[in-house]
Short mmCIF file of C-alpha atoms in Angstrom, two decimals:
data_model
loop_
_atom_site.label_atom_id
_atom_site.label_comp_id
_atom_site.label_asym_id
_atom_site.label_seq_id
_atom_site.Cartn_x
_atom_site.Cartn_y
_atom_site.Cartn_z
CA MET L 1 -4.51 -52.99 49.71
CA PRO L 2 -1.09 -54.72 50.03
CA GLU L 3 1.78 -52.46 49.30
CA SER L 4 3.03 -54.77 46.58
CA LEU L 5 -0.12 -54.08 44.52
CA LEU L 6 -0.07 -50.39 44.85
CA PRO L 7 2.31 -49.62 41.97
CA ALA L 8 0.38 -51.91 39.68
CA ALA L 9 -2.93 -50.14 40.69
CA VAL L 10 -1.39 -46.72 40.11
CA ALA L 11 -0.18 -47.80 36.67
CA VAL L 12 -3.50 -49.18 35.65
CA ALA L 13 -5.19 -45.90 36.83
CA LEU L 14 -2.80 -43.77 34.87
CA VAL L 15 -3.41 -45.85 31.67
CA MET L 16 -7.18 -45.47 32.15
CA LEU L 17 -6.71 -41.66 32.56
CA ALA L 18 -4.58 -41.53 29.52
CA VAL L 19 -7.09 -43.44 27.35
CA ALA L 20 -9.92 -41.22 28.66
CA ALA L 21 -7.93 -38.07 27.73
CA VAL L 22 -7.28 -39.36 24.32
CA VAL L 23 -10.87 -40.21 23.92
CA ALA L 24 -11.91 -36.76 25.11
CA VAL L 25 -9.54 -35.03 22.67
CA GLY L 26 -10.74 -37.11 19.83
CA VAL L 27 -14.36 -36.31 20.64
CA GLN L 28 -13.46 -32.62 20.84
CA ILE L 29 -11.75 -32.73 17.45
CA LEU L 30 -14.66 -34.70 15.93
CA ARG L 31 -17.00 -32.04 17.46
CA SER L 32 -15.00 -29.15 16.11
CA PHE L 33 -14.85 -30.72 12.66
CA ARG L 34 -18.66 -31.21 12.80
CA GLU L 35 -19.24 -27.60 13.76
CA LEU L 36 -17.98 -26.52 10.25
CA GLY L 37 -21.33 -27.95 8.98
CA THR L 38 -22.24 -30.25 6.18
CA ASP L 39 -19.79 -31.88 3.76
CA ALA L 40 -20.60 -29.18 1.18
CA GLU L 41 -20.06 -26.32 3.82
CA ARG L 42 -16.70 -27.91 4.78
CA ALA L 43 -15.65 -28.26 1.06
CA THR L 44 -16.62 -24.46 0.48
CA TYR L 45 -14.61 -23.52 3.60
CA ARG L 46 -11.65 -25.59 2.27
CA THR L 47 -11.80 -23.95 -1.22
CA LEU L 48 -11.97 -20.35 0.19
CA HIS L 49 -9.22 -21.03 2.57
CA ILE L 50 -6.87 -22.28 -0.25
CA ALA L 51 -7.87 -19.38 -2.44
CA SER L 52 -7.13 -17.00 0.37
CA MET L 53 -3.64 -18.51 0.93
CA ALA L 54 -2.81 -18.34 -2.70
CA GLY L 55 -4.12 -14.70 -3.02
CA GLN L 56 -1.64 -13.54 -0.45
CA HIS L 57 1.14 -14.41 -2.75
CA LEU L 58 -0.29 -12.65 -5.83
CA ARG L 59 -0.60 -9.27 -4.23
CA THR L 60 2.39 -8.00 -6.35
CA GLY L 61 1.03 -9.54 -9.64
CA LEU L 62 2.69 -12.14 -11.77
CA GLN L 63 6.07 -12.15 -10.07
CA PRO L 64 8.13 -15.50 -10.00
CA ALA L 65 8.45 -15.61 -6.23
CA GLY L 66 4.81 -15.07 -5.27
CA ALA L 67 3.57 -17.11 -8.23
CA ALA L 68 5.58 -20.11 -7.19
CA LYS L 69 4.05 -20.07 -3.69
CA ALA L 70 0.53 -19.51 -5.15
CA ALA L 71 0.86 -22.34 -7.68
CA ARG L 72 1.35 -24.92 -4.78
CA HIS L 73 -2.09 -23.91 -3.27
CA LEU L 74 -3.80 -23.72 -6.78
CA ARG L 75 -2.60 -27.19 -7.62
CA THR L 76 -4.12 -28.36 -4.32
CA LEU L 77 -7.33 -26.63 -5.27
CA LEU L 78 -7.77 -28.25 -8.69
CA ALA L 79 -6.35 -31.59 -7.37
CA CYS L 80 -4.25 -31.82 -10.67
CA ASP L 81 -0.99 -33.69 -10.96
CA ALA L 82 0.90 -30.45 -11.99
CA PHE L 83 0.12 -26.81 -12.28
CA ALA L 84 1.92 -23.90 -13.87
CA ILE L 85 1.55 -20.13 -14.24
CA LEU L 86 2.93 -18.32 -17.31
CA ASP L 87 3.41 -14.66 -18.02
CA THR L 88 3.88 -13.42 -21.65
CA GLN L 89 7.61 -14.37 -21.63
CA GLY L 90 7.37 -17.87 -20.39
CA VAL L 91 6.75 -20.22 -17.31
CA ILE L 92 7.25 -18.34 -14.08
CA ALA L 93 5.95 -21.05 -11.68
CA TRP L 94 5.53 -24.89 -11.86
CA ASP L 95 4.35 -27.14 -9.11
CA GLY L 96 4.41 -30.80 -9.47
CA PRO L 97 6.46 -33.16 -11.69
CA GLY L 98 7.60 -32.59 -15.17
CA HIS L 99 9.16 -29.15 -14.90
CA ALA L 100 11.54 -30.06 -17.65
CA TYR L 101 8.66 -29.73 -20.06
CA ALA L 102 8.33 -25.92 -19.39
CA PRO L 103 9.49 -25.07 -22.76
CA GLU L 104 7.08 -27.43 -24.39
CA LEU L 105 4.28 -25.94 -22.20
CA VAL L 106 5.17 -22.46 -23.60
CA ARG L 107 4.73 -23.78 -27.12
CA LEU L 108 1.22 -25.36 -26.25
CA ALA L 109 0.06 -22.16 -24.39
CA SER L 110 1.24 -19.55 -26.92
CA PRO L 111 -1.84 -19.96 -29.19
CA SER L 112 -4.17 -19.63 -26.23
CA MET L 113 -2.52 -16.50 -25.03
CA ALA L 114 -2.48 -14.96 -28.53
CA SER L 115 -6.23 -15.77 -29.12
CA GLY L 116 -7.32 -15.17 -25.48
CA THR L 117 -9.23 -18.44 -25.45
CA ALA L 118 -8.76 -21.65 -23.34
CA ALA L 119 -7.60 -24.83 -24.93
CA VAL L 120 -7.27 -28.50 -23.99
CA HIS L 121 -4.36 -30.51 -25.39
CA ARG L 122 -4.93 -34.18 -24.90
CA GLY L 123 -1.79 -35.48 -26.54
CA GLY L 124 0.44 -34.66 -23.70
CA PHE L 125 4.03 -33.40 -24.10
CA ALA L 126 6.40 -34.57 -26.82
CA PRO L 127 9.24 -36.65 -25.45
CA LEU L 128 12.14 -34.67 -24.30
CA PRO L 129 15.34 -34.73 -26.46
CA GLY L 130 17.44 -37.71 -25.71
CA SER L 131 14.62 -39.40 -23.97
CA ASN L 132 13.31 -42.89 -24.69
CA GLY L 133 9.76 -42.73 -26.02
CA SER L 134 7.07 -41.68 -23.37
CA GLN L 135 9.20 -42.40 -20.41
CA PRO L 136 6.59 -44.57 -18.61
CA ASP L 137 8.86 -44.85 -15.60
CA LYS L 138 8.76 -41.04 -15.08
CA PRO L 139 6.00 -39.49 -12.95
CA GLU L 140 5.37 -36.84 -15.65
CA ALA L 141 4.55 -39.56 -18.05
CA VAL L 142 0.90 -39.31 -16.65
CA LEU L 143 0.55 -35.67 -17.75
CA ARG L 144 -1.44 -36.72 -20.84
CA ALA L 145 -3.79 -33.72 -20.77
CA VAL L 146 -2.88 -30.07 -20.54
CA ILE L 147 -5.46 -27.48 -19.96
CA VAL L 148 -4.51 -23.92 -20.63
CA ALA L 149 -6.61 -20.80 -19.73
CA PRO L 150 -5.50 -17.23 -20.43
CA ILE L 151 -5.19 -14.61 -17.67
CA TYR L 152 -6.67 -11.27 -18.59
CA ALA L 153 -5.97 -7.74 -16.98
CA GLY L 154 -8.64 -5.62 -18.48
CA SER L 155 -8.68 -6.37 -22.17
CA ARG L 156 -5.10 -7.60 -22.20
CA VAL L 157 -3.86 -11.22 -21.80
CA VAL L 158 -0.95 -11.05 -19.56
CA GLY L 159 -0.32 -14.78 -19.01
CA ALA L 160 -2.00 -18.09 -18.57
CA VAL L 161 -2.53 -20.95 -16.12
CA ALA L 162 -2.05 -24.68 -16.99
CA ALA L 163 -3.42 -27.67 -15.27
CA MET L 164 -1.85 -31.01 -16.18
CA ALA L 165 -3.44 -34.46 -15.39
CA PRO L 166 -3.90 -37.95 -16.85
CA ALA L 167 -7.12 -36.81 -18.40
CA ALA L 168 -9.11 -33.60 -19.02
CA SER L 169 -12.46 -34.04 -17.28
CA ALA L 170 -15.17 -31.45 -18.01
CA GLY L 171 -14.98 -30.50 -14.26
CA LEU L 172 -11.28 -29.86 -14.40
CA VAL L 173 -11.51 -27.80 -17.59
CA ARG L 174 -14.17 -25.47 -16.07
CA ALA L 175 -12.36 -25.28 -12.87
CA THR L 176 -9.04 -24.27 -14.58
CA SER L 177 -10.87 -21.56 -16.45
CA GLU L 178 -12.34 -20.26 -13.07
CA VAL L 179 -8.99 -20.29 -11.57
CA ALA L 180 -7.60 -18.23 -14.53
CA GLY L 181 -10.35 -15.71 -13.79
CA TRP L 182 -9.54 -15.56 -10.20
CA VAL L 183 -5.88 -15.00 -10.88
CA ALA L 184 -6.70 -12.24 -13.30
CA THR L 185 -8.64 -10.52 -10.52
CA GLN L 186 -5.63 -10.64 -8.33
CA VAL L 187 -3.48 -9.28 -11.09
CA GLU L 188 -5.87 -6.38 -11.73
CA LEU L 189 -5.92 -5.53 -7.98
CA ALA L 190 -2.13 -5.62 -8.00
CA GLU L 191 -1.98 -3.22 -10.98
CA LEU L 192 -4.54 -1.02 -9.25
CA ASP L 193 -2.42 -0.86 -6.25
CA GLN L 194 0.71 -0.03 -8.26
CA SER L 195 -1.33 2.63 -10.12
CA ARG L 196 -2.27 4.17 -6.85
CA THR L 197 1.38 4.19 -5.70
CA LEU L 198 2.36 5.81 -8.98
CA LEU L 199 -0.37 8.42 -8.61
CA MET L 200 0.82 9.21 -5.06
CA GLU L 201 4.36 9.62 -6.46
CA ALA L 202 3.11 11.93 -9.21
CA GLU L 203 1.21 13.95 -6.63
CA VAL L 204 4.30 14.44 -4.56
CA LYS L 205 6.15 15.54 -7.61
CA ALA L 206 3.40 17.99 -8.37
CA LEU L 207 3.85 19.49 -4.82
CA ARG L 208 7.52 19.70 -5.39
CA ALA L 209 6.90 21.63 -8.57
CA GLN L 210 4.48 23.81 -6.81
CA ILE L 211 6.96 24.60 -4.16
CA SER L 212 9.72 25.56 -6.69
CA PRO L 213 8.37 28.63 -8.56
CA HIS L 214 7.10 31.05 -5.86
CA PHE L 215 8.79 29.88 -2.57
CA ILE L 216 12.26 29.51 -3.98
CA TYR L 217 12.03 33.00 -5.66
CA ASN L 218 10.76 34.68 -2.50
CA SER L 219 13.28 32.94 -0.28
CA LEU L 220 16.26 33.81 -2.45
CA ASN L 221 14.99 37.42 -2.56
CA ALA L 222 14.85 37.51 1.29
CA ILE L 223 18.28 35.98 1.62
CA ALA L 224 19.69 38.48 -0.80
CA SER L 225 18.16 41.37 1.11
CA PHE L 226 20.36 40.40 4.17
CA ILE L 227 23.70 39.83 2.41
CA ASN L 228 24.95 43.41 2.90
CA THR L 229 23.09 44.39 6.03
CA ASP L 230 23.29 41.19 8.10
CA PRO L 231 25.61 38.56 6.47
CA GLU L 232 25.53 36.17 9.56
CA ARG L 233 21.65 35.91 9.07
CA ALA L 234 21.87 35.54 5.36
CA ARG L 235 24.22 32.62 6.05
CA ASP L 236 21.94 31.08 8.41
CA LEU L 237 18.94 31.57 6.03
CA VAL L 238 21.07 29.83 3.22
CA VAL L 239 21.59 26.77 5.47
CA GLU L 240 17.73 26.58 6.34
CA PHE L 241 16.98 27.04 2.73
CA ALA L 242 19.25 24.14 1.83
CA ASP L 243 17.77 21.88 4.52
CA PHE L 244 14.27 22.66 3.39
CA THR L 245 14.86 22.02 -0.31
CA ARG L 246 16.96 18.90 0.43
CA TYR L 247 14.05 17.39 2.46
CA SER L 248 11.45 18.56 -0.04
CA PHE L 249 13.19 17.12 -3.15
CA ARG L 250 14.38 13.95 -1.57
CA ARG L 251 13.71 10.73 -3.69
CA HIS L 252 13.33 7.89 -1.09
CA GLY L 253 10.00 7.00 0.32
CA GLU L 254 6.50 8.53 0.16
CA PHE L 255 6.15 8.51 3.93
CA THR L 256 7.98 10.09 6.74
CA THR L 257 7.48 10.89 10.48
CA LEU L 258 5.58 13.80 11.93
CA ALA L 259 8.87 14.97 13.61
CA GLU L 260 10.63 15.19 10.17
CA GLU L 261 7.72 17.08 8.69
CA LEU L 262 7.78 19.53 11.61
CA ARG L 263 11.53 20.04 11.30
CA SER L 264 10.95 20.91 7.56
CA ILE L 265 8.09 23.31 8.50
CA ASP L 266 10.38 25.01 11.07
CA SER L 267 12.86 25.68 8.09
CA TYR L 268 10.06 26.86 5.85
CA LEU L 269 8.72 29.24 8.55
CA LEU L 270 12.16 30.69 9.36
CA LEU L 271 12.58 31.63 5.65
CA GLU L 272 8.99 33.08 5.58
CA ARG L 273 9.66 35.20 8.69
CA ALA L 274 12.71 36.64 6.93
CA ARG L 275 10.42 37.95 4.31
CA PHE L 276 7.46 39.03 6.53
CA GLY L 277 9.28 40.01 9.58
CA GLU L 278 7.29 40.66 12.76
CA ARG L 279 4.12 40.47 10.68
CA LEU L 280 4.26 36.75 10.90
CA GLN L 281 3.84 35.23 14.39
CA ILE L 282 4.06 31.53 15.09
CA SER L 283 2.59 29.38 17.88
CA LEU L 284 3.52 25.70 18.34
CA GLN L 285 1.92 23.13 20.70
CA ILE L 286 3.28 19.73 19.98
CA ALA L 287 2.68 16.56 21.97
CA PRO L 288 6.04 14.52 22.15
CA GLU L 289 4.20 11.14 22.00
CA VAL L 290 3.04 11.87 18.40
CA LEU L 291 6.34 12.82 16.87
CA SER L 292 7.04 9.25 15.65
CA THR L 293 3.76 8.91 13.85
CA ILE L 294 4.11 8.02 10.24
CA VAL L 295 2.56 10.53 7.93
CA PRO L 296 2.50 10.93 4.02
CA PHE L 297 5.59 12.98 2.87
CA LEU L 298 4.94 16.68 2.31
CA SER L 299 1.49 16.45 3.97
CA LEU L 300 2.04 19.44 6.31
CA GLN L 301 3.93 21.91 4.24
CA PRO L 302 1.07 22.81 1.86
CA LEU L 303 -1.21 23.33 4.84
CA VAL L 304 1.23 25.75 6.37
CA GLU L 305 1.87 27.49 3.06
CA ASN L 306 -1.79 27.88 2.50
CA ALA L 307 -1.99 29.70 5.87
CA VAL L 308 0.91 32.08 4.90
CA ARG L 309 0.05 32.77 1.21
CA HIS L 310 -3.78 32.69 1.29
CA GLY L 311 -4.33 33.61 4.88
CA LEU L 312 -1.78 36.18 6.03
CA GLU L 313 -0.13 37.51 2.87
CA SER L 314 -3.28 39.67 2.06
CA LYS L 315 -3.88 40.67 5.67
CA ALA L 316 -2.89 44.11 6.91
CA GLY L 317 -0.90 44.02 10.22
CA VAL L 318 0.31 41.07 12.29
CA GLY L 319 -0.99 37.58 11.58
CA THR L 320 -0.57 34.40 13.63
CA ILE L 321 -0.32 30.81 12.53
CA ARG L 322 -0.99 28.13 15.29
CA ILE L 323 0.28 24.65 14.74
CA SER L 324 -0.55 21.88 17.09
CA ALA L 325 -0.45 18.15 17.34
CA ARG L 326 -1.97 15.98 20.01
CA ASP L 327 -2.54 12.37 20.74
CA LEU L 328 -6.07 10.89 20.28
CA GLY L 329 -5.12 7.40 21.31
CA THR L 330 -5.36 5.41 18.05
CA SER L 331 -4.56 8.56 16.00
CA ALA L 332 -2.64 11.80 15.91
CA GLU L 333 -4.54 15.06 15.25
CA VAL L 334 -2.58 17.93 13.58
CA THR L 335 -4.21 21.38 13.13
CA VAL L 336 -2.87 24.47 11.18
CA GLU L 337 -4.89 27.67 12.09
CA ASP L 338 -4.52 31.22 10.84
CA ASP L 339 -6.32 34.41 11.65
CA GLY L 340 -5.98 35.64 8.10
CA VAL L 341 -8.48 36.68 5.50
CA GLY L 342 -10.23 33.27 5.31
CA MET L 343 -11.72 31.79 2.26
CA ASP L 344 -15.35 31.36 0.68
CA PRO L 345 -16.49 27.82 1.53
CA GLY L 346 -18.05 27.50 -1.97
CA LYS L 347 -14.75 28.10 -3.54
CA LEU L 348 -12.94 25.68 -1.15
CA ARG L 349 -15.40 22.94 -2.03
CA ARG L 350 -14.61 23.50 -5.73
CA VAL L 351 -10.90 23.42 -5.04
CA LEU L 352 -11.25 20.11 -2.98
CA ALA L 353 -13.37 18.62 -5.81
CA GLY L 354 -10.75 19.51 -8.43
CA LEU L 355 -13.02 21.99 -10.19
CA SER L 356 -10.99 25.17 -9.67
CA ASP L 357 -7.75 26.45 -11.14
CA SER L 358 -6.99 28.10 -7.78
CA ASP L 359 -3.33 28.06 -6.74
CA SER L 360 -4.69 26.28 -3.52
CA VAL L 361 -4.29 22.87 -5.24
CA GLY L 362 -1.94 21.76 -2.41
CA LEU L 363 -4.78 21.31 -0.20
CA ARG L 364 -6.59 19.11 -2.58
CA ASN L 365 -3.46 17.15 -3.20
CA VAL L 366 -3.02 16.50 0.64
CA ASP L 367 -6.77 15.73 0.94
CA VAL L 368 -6.66 13.19 -1.89
CA ARG L 369 -3.54 11.51 -0.62
CA LEU L 370 -4.91 11.20 2.85
CA ARG L 371 -8.13 9.45 1.59
CA GLN L 372 -6.15 7.17 -0.60
CA VAL L 373 -3.95 5.94 2.16
CA TYR L 374 -6.26 5.84 5.11
CA GLY L 375 -9.83 6.05 3.66
CA ASP L 376 -12.30 8.84 3.15
CA ALA L 377 -12.93 9.32 6.94
CA HIS L 378 -9.40 10.74 7.04
CA GLY L 379 -9.68 13.54 4.57
CA LEU L 380 -8.88 17.12 5.58
CA GLU L 381 -11.41 19.05 7.72
CA ILE L 382 -11.38 22.75 6.80
CA ASP L 383 -13.30 25.40 8.75
CA THR L 384 -13.24 28.83 7.02
CA ALA L 385 -15.18 31.80 6.06
CA PRO L 386 -14.22 35.20 4.60
CA GLY L 387 -12.57 37.34 7.32
CA GLU L 388 -12.66 34.54 9.82
CA GLY L 389 -9.35 32.82 9.23
CA THR L 390 -8.92 29.08 8.38
CA LEU L 391 -8.67 26.05 10.62
CA ILE L 392 -7.42 22.87 9.00
CA THR L 393 -7.42 19.45 10.79
CA MET L 394 -5.76 16.30 9.71
CA ARG L 395 -6.03 13.00 11.75
CA VAL L 396 -3.65 10.31 10.94
CA PRO L 397 -3.89 6.72 12.39
CA LYS L 398 -0.67 6.03 14.55
CA SER L 399 -0.27 2.66 12.95
CA GLN L 400 1.86 1.99 9.88
CA PRO L 401 0.14 2.99 6.51
CA LEU L 402 -0.58 0.07 4.22
CA HIS L 403 0.93 1.62 1.01
CA GLU L 404 4.42 2.63 1.94
CA THR L 405 6.89 2.47 -0.94
#
């Protein structure tokens, strides 16, 4: 081939390769699209995908920021010209033209929220003050039909959704009601999550209240006993007491690190040893790699306190508490073991089930909180029998918990 023709041949070859690549990509895209199935299956996938996207923004309930993002997806889902979400106070999200009509929408939606029934308003919105008739040059002039469906949370109406379009077809009316029901489910889930958080906070407060009566009294008595005989030790114990109570009664967060829990336990045991003396022996075996593991706040103290009060306090002679924490890969395992008097397994089952008035309720509290946060597989494991001591095992995933506040 003459050298003068070589560049042209190369250019032609490159063009042919580019065309082949584009065709191959197009075929691949078409094949991927076809793999989704029939038209009906693709429509189902699209609907579920949009609903999933909207649901992410309603996890905190009817909040303006999340509702505004969800409204965009729900408008796409309904294929309406404008879409709004209201709570009992007014419009909290509007997607599409006509936002200036929000006060008028509140007027139209109020009867539906009061009666708890859906309604279709085919007259559209009244002209805005100072406007010229129906404002045919404005995009919102096509919003001739307004479909309002209430949002329930249990038996309460907590808001409404509104779809706006040129006409109210039977399909759009039904679809709007279904969307209202779907939003109601998201709101109820958000309220359930909030209730669970409040329950956990209440349980932590209950633990704090449980610490207060007996531990504070015993600690102050122990400190008082050293004031005259060993003032320096009394001063050190006051510092430990202050550190422990400051940690136990703090008000920020329902989670902490294992290191902070163990630091608090150290203060607790120093105070208890001031009371028991050499009768109380402590053994610690802690793997450094698990110290940063996130655990529920005040999840270890009730376990150690159970070992002291119900294991060793009634035992004659020396008693030992062994605390260990080890790395299990995806989780951290913490054990609290004592060689005390043990406990009847039947009584323990009643305590964990909430069927006993025993003062071992701290164990149940921790067990319930662990199951709430991590699932039933992460409840406390307790091995005990009368005269055989008690071994309590707690396994916590090393990943961040889902419900930190």
